Tab-separated table of C-alpha atoms and ligand atoms in Angstrom:
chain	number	residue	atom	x	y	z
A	546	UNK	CA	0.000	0.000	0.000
A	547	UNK	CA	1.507	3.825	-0.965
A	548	UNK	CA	1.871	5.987	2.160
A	549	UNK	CA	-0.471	8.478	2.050
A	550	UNK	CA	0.765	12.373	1.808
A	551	UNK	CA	-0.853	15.628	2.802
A	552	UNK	CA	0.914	19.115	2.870
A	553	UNK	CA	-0.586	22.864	1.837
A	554	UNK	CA	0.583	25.868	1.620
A	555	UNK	CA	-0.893	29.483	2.200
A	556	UNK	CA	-2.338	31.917	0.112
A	557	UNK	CA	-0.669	35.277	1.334
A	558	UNK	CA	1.757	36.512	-0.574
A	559	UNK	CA	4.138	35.379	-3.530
A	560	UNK	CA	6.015	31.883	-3.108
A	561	UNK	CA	9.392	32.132	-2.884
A	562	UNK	CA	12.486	30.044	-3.019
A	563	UNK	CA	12.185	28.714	0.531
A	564	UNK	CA	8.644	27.472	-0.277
A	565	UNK	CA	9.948	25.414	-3.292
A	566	UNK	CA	13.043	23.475	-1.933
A	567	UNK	CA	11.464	22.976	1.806
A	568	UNK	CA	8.064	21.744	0.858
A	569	UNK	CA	6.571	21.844	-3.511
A	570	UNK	CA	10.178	20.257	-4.597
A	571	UNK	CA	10.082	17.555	-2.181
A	572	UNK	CA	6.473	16.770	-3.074
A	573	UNK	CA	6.792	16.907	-6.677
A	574	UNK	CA	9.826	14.396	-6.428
A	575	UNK	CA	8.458	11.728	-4.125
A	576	UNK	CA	4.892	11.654	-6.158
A	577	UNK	CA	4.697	8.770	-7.998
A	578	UNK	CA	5.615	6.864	-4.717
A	579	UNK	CA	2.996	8.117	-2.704
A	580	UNK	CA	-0.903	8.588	-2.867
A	581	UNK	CA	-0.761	12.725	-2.464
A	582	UNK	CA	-3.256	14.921	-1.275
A	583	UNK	CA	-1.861	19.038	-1.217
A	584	UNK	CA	-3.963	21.891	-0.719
A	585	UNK	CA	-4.257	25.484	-1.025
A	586	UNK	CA	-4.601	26.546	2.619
A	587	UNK	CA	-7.101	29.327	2.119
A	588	UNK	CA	-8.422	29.314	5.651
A	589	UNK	CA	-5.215	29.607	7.164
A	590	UNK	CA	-4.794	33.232	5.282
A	591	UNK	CA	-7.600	34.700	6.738
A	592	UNK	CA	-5.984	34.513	10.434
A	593	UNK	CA	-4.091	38.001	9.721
A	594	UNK	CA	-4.777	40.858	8.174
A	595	UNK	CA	-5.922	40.681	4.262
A	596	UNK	CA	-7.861	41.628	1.281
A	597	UNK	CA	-10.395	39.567	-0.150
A	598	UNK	CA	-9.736	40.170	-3.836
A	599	UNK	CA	-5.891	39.370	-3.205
A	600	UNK	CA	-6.781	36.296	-1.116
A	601	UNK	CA	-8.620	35.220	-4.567
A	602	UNK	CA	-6.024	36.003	-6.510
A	603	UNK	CA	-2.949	34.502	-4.342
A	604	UNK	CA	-5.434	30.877	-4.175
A	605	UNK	CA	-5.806	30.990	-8.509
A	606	UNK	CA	-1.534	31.677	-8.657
A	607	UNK	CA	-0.424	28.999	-6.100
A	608	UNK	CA	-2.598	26.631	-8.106
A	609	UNK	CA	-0.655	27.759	-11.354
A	610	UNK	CA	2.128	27.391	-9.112
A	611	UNK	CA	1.691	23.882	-8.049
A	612	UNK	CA	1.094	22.911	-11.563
A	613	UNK	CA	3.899	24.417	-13.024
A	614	UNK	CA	6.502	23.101	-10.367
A	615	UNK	CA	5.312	19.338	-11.828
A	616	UNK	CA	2.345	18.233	-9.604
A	617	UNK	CA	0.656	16.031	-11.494
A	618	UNK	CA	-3.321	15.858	-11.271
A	619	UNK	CA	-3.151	12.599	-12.460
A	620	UNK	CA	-1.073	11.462	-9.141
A	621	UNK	CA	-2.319	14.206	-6.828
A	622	UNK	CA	-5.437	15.326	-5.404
A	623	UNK	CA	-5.013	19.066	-5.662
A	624	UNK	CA	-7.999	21.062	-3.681
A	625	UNK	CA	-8.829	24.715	-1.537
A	626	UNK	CA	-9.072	24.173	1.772
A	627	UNK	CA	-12.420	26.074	1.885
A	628	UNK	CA	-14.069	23.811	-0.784
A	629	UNK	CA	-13.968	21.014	1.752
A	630	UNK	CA	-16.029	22.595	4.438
A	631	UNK	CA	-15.413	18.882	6.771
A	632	UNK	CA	-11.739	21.123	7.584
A	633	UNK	CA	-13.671	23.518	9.435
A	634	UNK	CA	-15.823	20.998	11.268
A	635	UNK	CA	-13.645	18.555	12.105
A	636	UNK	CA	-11.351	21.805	13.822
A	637	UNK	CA	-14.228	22.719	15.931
A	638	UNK	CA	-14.177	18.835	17.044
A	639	UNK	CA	-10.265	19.432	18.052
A	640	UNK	CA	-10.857	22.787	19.782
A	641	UNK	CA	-12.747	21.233	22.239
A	642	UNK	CA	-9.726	18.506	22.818
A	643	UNK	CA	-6.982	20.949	22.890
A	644	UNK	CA	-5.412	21.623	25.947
A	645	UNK	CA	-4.659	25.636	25.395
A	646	UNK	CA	-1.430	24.719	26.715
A	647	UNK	CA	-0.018	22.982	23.974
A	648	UNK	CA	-1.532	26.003	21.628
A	649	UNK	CA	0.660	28.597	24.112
A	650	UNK	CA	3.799	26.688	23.268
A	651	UNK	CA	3.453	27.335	19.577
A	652	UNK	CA	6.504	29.165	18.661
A	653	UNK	CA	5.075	30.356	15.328
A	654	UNK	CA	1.594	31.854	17.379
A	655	UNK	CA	5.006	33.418	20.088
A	656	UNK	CA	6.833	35.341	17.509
A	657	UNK	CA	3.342	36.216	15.524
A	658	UNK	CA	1.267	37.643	18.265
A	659	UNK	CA	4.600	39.403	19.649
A	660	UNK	CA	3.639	41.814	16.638
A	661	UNK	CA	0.283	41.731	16.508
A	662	UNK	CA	-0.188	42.115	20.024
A	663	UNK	CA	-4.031	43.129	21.571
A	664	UNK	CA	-5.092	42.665	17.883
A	665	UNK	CA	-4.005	39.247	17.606
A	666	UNK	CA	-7.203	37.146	16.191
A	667	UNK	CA	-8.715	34.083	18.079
A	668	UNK	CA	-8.165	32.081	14.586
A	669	UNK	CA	-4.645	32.729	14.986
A	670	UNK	CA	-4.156	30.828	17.969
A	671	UNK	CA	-6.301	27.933	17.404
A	672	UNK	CA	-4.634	27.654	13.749
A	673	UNK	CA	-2.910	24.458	14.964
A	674	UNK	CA	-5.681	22.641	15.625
A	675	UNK	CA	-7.332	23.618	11.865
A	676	UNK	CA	-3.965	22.788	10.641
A	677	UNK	CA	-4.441	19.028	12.607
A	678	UNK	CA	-7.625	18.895	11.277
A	679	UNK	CA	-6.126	19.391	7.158
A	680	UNK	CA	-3.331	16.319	8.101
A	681	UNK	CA	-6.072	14.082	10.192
A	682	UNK	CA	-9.066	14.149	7.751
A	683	UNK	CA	-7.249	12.136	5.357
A	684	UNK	CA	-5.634	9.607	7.873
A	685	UNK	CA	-2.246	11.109	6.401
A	686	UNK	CA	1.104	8.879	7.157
A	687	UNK	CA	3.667	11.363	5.931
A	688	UNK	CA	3.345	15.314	5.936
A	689	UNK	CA	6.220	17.059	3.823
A	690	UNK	CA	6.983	20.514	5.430
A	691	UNK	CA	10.174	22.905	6.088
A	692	UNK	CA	11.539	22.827	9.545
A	693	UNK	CA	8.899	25.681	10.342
A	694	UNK	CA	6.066	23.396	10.293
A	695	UNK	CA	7.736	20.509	12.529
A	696	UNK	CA	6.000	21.529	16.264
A	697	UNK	CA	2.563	22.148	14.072
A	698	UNK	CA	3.137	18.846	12.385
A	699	UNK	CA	3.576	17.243	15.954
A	700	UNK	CA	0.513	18.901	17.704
A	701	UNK	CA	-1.175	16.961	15.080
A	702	UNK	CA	-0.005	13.551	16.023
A	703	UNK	CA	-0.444	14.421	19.554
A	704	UNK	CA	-3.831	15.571	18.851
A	705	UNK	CA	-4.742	12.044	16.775
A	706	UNK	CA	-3.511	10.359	19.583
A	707	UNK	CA	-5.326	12.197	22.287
A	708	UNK	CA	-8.635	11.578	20.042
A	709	UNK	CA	-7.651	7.580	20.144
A	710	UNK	CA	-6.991	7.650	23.573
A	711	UNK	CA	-11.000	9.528	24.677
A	712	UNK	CA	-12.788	8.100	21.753
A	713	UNK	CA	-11.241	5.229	20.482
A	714	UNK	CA	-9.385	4.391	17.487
A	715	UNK	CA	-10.062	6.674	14.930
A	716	UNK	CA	-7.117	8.303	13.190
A	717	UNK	CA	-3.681	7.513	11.905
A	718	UNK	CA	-0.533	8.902	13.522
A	719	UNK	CA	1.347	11.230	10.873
A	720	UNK	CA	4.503	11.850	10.711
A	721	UNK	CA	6.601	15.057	9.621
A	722	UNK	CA	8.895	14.393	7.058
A	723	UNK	CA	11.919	17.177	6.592
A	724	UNK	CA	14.671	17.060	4.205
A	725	UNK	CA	18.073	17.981	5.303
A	726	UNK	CA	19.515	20.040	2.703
A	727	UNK	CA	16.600	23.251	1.588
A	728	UNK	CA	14.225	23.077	5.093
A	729	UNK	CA	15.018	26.110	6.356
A	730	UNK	CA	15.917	29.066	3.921
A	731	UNK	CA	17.228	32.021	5.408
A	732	UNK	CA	16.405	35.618	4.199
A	733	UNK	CA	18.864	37.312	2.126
A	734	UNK	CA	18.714	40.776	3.755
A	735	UNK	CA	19.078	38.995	7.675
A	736	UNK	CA	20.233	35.156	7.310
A	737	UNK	CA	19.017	35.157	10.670
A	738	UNK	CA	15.708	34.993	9.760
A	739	UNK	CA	14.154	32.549	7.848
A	740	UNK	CA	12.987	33.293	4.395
A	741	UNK	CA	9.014	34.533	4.772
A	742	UNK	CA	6.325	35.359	2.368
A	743	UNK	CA	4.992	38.144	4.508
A	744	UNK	CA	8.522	40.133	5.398
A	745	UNK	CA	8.683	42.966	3.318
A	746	UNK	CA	11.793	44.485	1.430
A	747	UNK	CA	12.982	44.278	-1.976
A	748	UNK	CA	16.302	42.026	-1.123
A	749	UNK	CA	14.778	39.733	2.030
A	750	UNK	CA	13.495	36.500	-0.932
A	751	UNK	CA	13.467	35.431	-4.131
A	752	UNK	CA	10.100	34.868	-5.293
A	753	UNK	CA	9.456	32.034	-7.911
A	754	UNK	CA	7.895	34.616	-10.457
A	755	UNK	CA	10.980	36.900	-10.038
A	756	UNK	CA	12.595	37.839	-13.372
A	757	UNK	CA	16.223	37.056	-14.081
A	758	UNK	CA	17.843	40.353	-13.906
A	759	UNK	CA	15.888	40.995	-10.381
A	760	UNK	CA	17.221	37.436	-9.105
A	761	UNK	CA	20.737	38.681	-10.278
A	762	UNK	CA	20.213	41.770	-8.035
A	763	UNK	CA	18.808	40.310	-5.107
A	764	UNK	CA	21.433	37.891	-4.906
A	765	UNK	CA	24.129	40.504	-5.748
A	766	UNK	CA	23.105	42.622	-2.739
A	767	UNK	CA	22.532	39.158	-0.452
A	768	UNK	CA	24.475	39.794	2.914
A	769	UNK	CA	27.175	38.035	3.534
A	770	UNK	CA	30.245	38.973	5.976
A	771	UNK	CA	33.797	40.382	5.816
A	772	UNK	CA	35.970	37.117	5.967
A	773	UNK	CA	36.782	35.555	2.908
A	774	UNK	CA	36.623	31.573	2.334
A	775	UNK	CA	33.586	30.204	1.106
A	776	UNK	CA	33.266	27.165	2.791
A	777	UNK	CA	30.143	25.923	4.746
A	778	UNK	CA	30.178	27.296	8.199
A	779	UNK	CA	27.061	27.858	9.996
A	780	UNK	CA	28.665	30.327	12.371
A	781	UNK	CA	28.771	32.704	9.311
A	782	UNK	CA	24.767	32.484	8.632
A	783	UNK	CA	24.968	34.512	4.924
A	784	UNK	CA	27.308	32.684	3.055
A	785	UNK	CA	26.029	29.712	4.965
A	786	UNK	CA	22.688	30.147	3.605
A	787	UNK	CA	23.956	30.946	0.094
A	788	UNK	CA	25.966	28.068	0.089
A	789	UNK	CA	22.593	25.716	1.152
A	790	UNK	CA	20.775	27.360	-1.571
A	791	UNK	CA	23.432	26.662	-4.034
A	792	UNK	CA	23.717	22.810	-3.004
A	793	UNK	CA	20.299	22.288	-2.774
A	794	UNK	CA	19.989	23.642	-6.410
A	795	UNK	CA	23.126	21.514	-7.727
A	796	UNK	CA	22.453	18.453	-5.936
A	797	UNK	CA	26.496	18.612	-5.099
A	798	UNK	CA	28.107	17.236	-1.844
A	799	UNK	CA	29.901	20.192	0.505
A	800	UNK	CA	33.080	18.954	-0.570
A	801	UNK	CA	32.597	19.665	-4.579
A	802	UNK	CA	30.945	23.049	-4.155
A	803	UNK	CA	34.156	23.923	-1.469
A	804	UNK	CA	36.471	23.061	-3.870
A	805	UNK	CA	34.629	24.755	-6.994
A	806	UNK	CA	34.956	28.058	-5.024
A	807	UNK	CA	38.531	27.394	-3.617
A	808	UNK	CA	40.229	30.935	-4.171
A	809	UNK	CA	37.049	32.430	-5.311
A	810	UNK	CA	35.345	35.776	-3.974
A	811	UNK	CA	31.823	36.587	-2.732
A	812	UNK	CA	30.738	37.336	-6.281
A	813	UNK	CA	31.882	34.926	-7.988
A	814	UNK	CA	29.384	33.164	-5.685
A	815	UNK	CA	26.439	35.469	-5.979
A	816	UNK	CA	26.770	35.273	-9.918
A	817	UNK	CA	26.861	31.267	-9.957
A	818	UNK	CA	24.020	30.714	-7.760
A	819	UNK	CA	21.915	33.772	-9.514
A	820	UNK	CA	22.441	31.702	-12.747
A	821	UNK	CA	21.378	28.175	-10.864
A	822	UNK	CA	18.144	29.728	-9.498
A	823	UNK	CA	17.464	31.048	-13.042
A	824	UNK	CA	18.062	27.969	-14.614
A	825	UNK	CA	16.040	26.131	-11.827
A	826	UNK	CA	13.014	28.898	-12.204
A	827	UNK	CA	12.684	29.216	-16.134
A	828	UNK	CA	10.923	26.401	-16.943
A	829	UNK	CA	8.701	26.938	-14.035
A	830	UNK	CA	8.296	30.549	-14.967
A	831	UNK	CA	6.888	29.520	-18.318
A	832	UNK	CA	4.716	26.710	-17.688
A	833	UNK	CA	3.213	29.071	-15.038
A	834	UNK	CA	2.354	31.781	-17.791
A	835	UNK	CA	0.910	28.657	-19.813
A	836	UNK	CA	-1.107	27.519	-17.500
A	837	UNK	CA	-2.157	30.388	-15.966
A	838	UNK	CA	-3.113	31.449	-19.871
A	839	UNK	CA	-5.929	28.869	-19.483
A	840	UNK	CA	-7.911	29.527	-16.479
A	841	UNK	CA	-10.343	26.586	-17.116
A	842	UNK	CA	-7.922	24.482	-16.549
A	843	UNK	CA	-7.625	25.542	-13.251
A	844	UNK	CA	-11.426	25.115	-12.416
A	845	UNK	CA	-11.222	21.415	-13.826
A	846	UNK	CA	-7.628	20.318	-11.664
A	847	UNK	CA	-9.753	21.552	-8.575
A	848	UNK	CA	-12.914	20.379	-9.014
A	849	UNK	CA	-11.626	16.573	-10.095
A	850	UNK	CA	-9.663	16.794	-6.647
A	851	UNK	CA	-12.886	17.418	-4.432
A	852	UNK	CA	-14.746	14.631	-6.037
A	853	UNK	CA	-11.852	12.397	-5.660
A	854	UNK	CA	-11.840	13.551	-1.908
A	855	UNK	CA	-15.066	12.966	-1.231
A	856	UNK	CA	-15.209	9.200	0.088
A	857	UNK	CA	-12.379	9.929	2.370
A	858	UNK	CA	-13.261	12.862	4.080
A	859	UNK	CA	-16.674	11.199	4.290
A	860	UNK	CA	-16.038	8.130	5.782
A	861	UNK	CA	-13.446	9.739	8.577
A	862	UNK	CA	-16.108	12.370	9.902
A	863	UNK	CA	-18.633	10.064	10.389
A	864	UNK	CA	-16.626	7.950	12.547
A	865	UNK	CA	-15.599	10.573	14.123
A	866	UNK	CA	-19.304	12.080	14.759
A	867	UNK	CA	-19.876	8.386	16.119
A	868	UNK	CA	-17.100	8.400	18.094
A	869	UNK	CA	-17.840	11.866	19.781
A	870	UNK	CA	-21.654	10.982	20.555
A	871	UNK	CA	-22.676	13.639	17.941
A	872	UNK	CA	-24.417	10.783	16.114
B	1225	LIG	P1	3.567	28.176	4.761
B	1225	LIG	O1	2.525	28.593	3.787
B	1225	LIG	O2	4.153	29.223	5.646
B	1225	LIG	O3	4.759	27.466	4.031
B	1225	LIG	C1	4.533	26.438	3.093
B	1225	LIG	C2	5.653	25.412	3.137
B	1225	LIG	O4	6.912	26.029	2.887
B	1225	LIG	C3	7.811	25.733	3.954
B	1225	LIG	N1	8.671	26.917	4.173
B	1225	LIG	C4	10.001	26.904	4.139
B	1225	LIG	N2	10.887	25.920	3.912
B	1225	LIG	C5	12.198	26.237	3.924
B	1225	LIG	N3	12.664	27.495	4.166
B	1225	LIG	C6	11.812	28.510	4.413
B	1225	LIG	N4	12.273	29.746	4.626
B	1225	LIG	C7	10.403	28.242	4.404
B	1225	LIG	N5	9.303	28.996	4.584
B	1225	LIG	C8	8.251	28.167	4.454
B	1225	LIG	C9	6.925	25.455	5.151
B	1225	LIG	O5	7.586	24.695	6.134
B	1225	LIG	C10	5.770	24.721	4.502
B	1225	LIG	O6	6.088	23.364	4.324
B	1225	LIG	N6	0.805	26.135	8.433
B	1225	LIG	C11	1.409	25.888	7.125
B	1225	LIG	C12	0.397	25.496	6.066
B	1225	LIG	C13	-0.470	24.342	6.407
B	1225	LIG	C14	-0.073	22.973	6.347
B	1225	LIG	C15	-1.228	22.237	6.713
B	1225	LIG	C16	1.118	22.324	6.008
B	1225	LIG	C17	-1.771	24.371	6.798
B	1225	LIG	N7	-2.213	23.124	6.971
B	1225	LIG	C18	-1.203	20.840	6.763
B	1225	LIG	C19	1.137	20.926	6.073
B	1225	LIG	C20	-0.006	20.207	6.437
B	1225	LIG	C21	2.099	27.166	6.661
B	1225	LIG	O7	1.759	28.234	7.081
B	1225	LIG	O8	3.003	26.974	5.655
């Protein structure tokens, strides 16, 4: 039997490079393998701050996006959130099982509601238990996410196993699955912080839509440090992080991309790994505008993955109605 996959992404703002090699390349590579389910997180965007036409607009582009990168409707389900309304029932279900507790340790809802403060949105802090409720529906094994998403991914299992223990049996334990090389990309502007669709700034990512010429200027400006041997040292976060990007990209060992910059300076660097990303974001630039070009398409791809849903998320929530006494 294939292991069965579920990961999403949200709407809010333009993909960028971290999105692609921590989650949508890792997907797209281990898809014939698996039975995959992925998702446009819709409800997820509406915890913050946003604007309804965007929202619309960001849901129709990651779909183009998810498409173009090489999902293949044929192997995966691809669906909105919202379309499935079971999501939102199902994370009413786990509100009422969650111990606040475990939402409070969230590091994500910590560094979120530390700027957000008084205005901070109840959705926002129960979005683990929504986020359970994507992974759980499906009776998901694996769940392919960046480092980010680990603690989220693990409230999940928790929850499913909390569920088992009150109600009986009723859900599969997932597991996160995180690659090593690509899981956390750092920003290019403060390689301190991770790469983030909603930090503004011309030079903090790369977005997958960005032309050449602005990838070559991003990456020329990238910050990096005054010392001068490229080598991989995490202690030196920008050329670390530049140096991940660039092996992640090339699929080379440490060792070969050391020794191709032996001697080298900082932009010889920036101007080999501008050229990689290009060459890695072209064809996924064009199929985009392809796909994108027929909008029908789109409609079909989404509608074909609720219907092939349906059965699934059926059969869970009404064991789980039965199991809760709401039956
Ligand atoms: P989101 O939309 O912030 O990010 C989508 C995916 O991209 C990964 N990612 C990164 N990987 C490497 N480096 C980075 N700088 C970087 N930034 C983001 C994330 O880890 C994620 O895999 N809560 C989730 C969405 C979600 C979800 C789910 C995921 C909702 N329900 C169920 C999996 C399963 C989120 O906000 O991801």
């Amino acid at each position: 039997m294939k292991k069965r996959v579920f990961s999403g992404i949200k709407p809010s703002g333009t993909l960028h490079l971290g999105n692609y090699l921590g989650a949508i390349r890792n997907w797209v590579a281990d898809q014939d393998r698996c039975e995959n389910i992925f998702c446009v997180v819709d409800q997820h965007a509406i915890t913050v701050d946003y604007e309804p036409a965007a929202l619309r607009q960001s849901v129709r582009e990651l779909v183009g996006l998810y498409l173009a990168c090489g999902l293949d409707p044929e192997h995966c389900a691809l669906f909105v959130q919202s379309h499935v309304p079971e999501h939102t029932e199902l994370a009413w279900l786990f509100n009422c099982i969650t111990p606040m507790g475990w939402l409070q340790r969230m590091t994500q809802f910590k560094e979120k509601s530390e700027e957000q403060r008084e205005q901070v949105s109840a959705g926002l802090f129960t979005y683990p238990a929504l986020m359970a409720a994507d992974i759980l529906l499906y009776q998901t094994h694996e769940v392919p996410v960046g480092e980010d998403q680990k603690q989220h991914v693990e409230l999940a299992r928790d929850l499913a196993q909390r569920f088992n223990h009150l109600f009986g049996e009723t859900f599969v334990l997932p597991e996160p699955v995180i690659r090593k090389v690509g899981a956390r990309v750092m920003g290019l502007d403060d390689p301190t912080k991770k790469m983030s669709k909603s930090t503004e700034g011309d030079g903090h990512g790369i977005g997958l839509l960005d032309p050449p010429a602005l990838i070559r200027k991003k990456l020329s400006r990238a910050t990096t440090d005054s010392q001068r041997q490229i080598v991989f040292d995490p202690a030196r976060p920008g050329v670390f992080n530049l140096l991940t990007i660039f092996q992640a990209l090339s699929g080379q060992s440490r060792e070969e991309i050391e020794a191709h910059f032996a001697g080298k300076g900082y932009a010889q660097l920036k101007g080999d790994l501008a050229e990689l990303v290009i060459a890695a974001l072209e064809p996924i630039q064009a199929r985009y505008h392809q796909i994108t070009s027929a909008p029908e398409y789109i409609d079909q791809v989404l509608a074909q993955g609720v219907v092939r849903l349906r059965p699934l998320v059926e059969s869970t929530m009404l064991r789980v109605r039965q199991a809760m006494g709401l039956r």
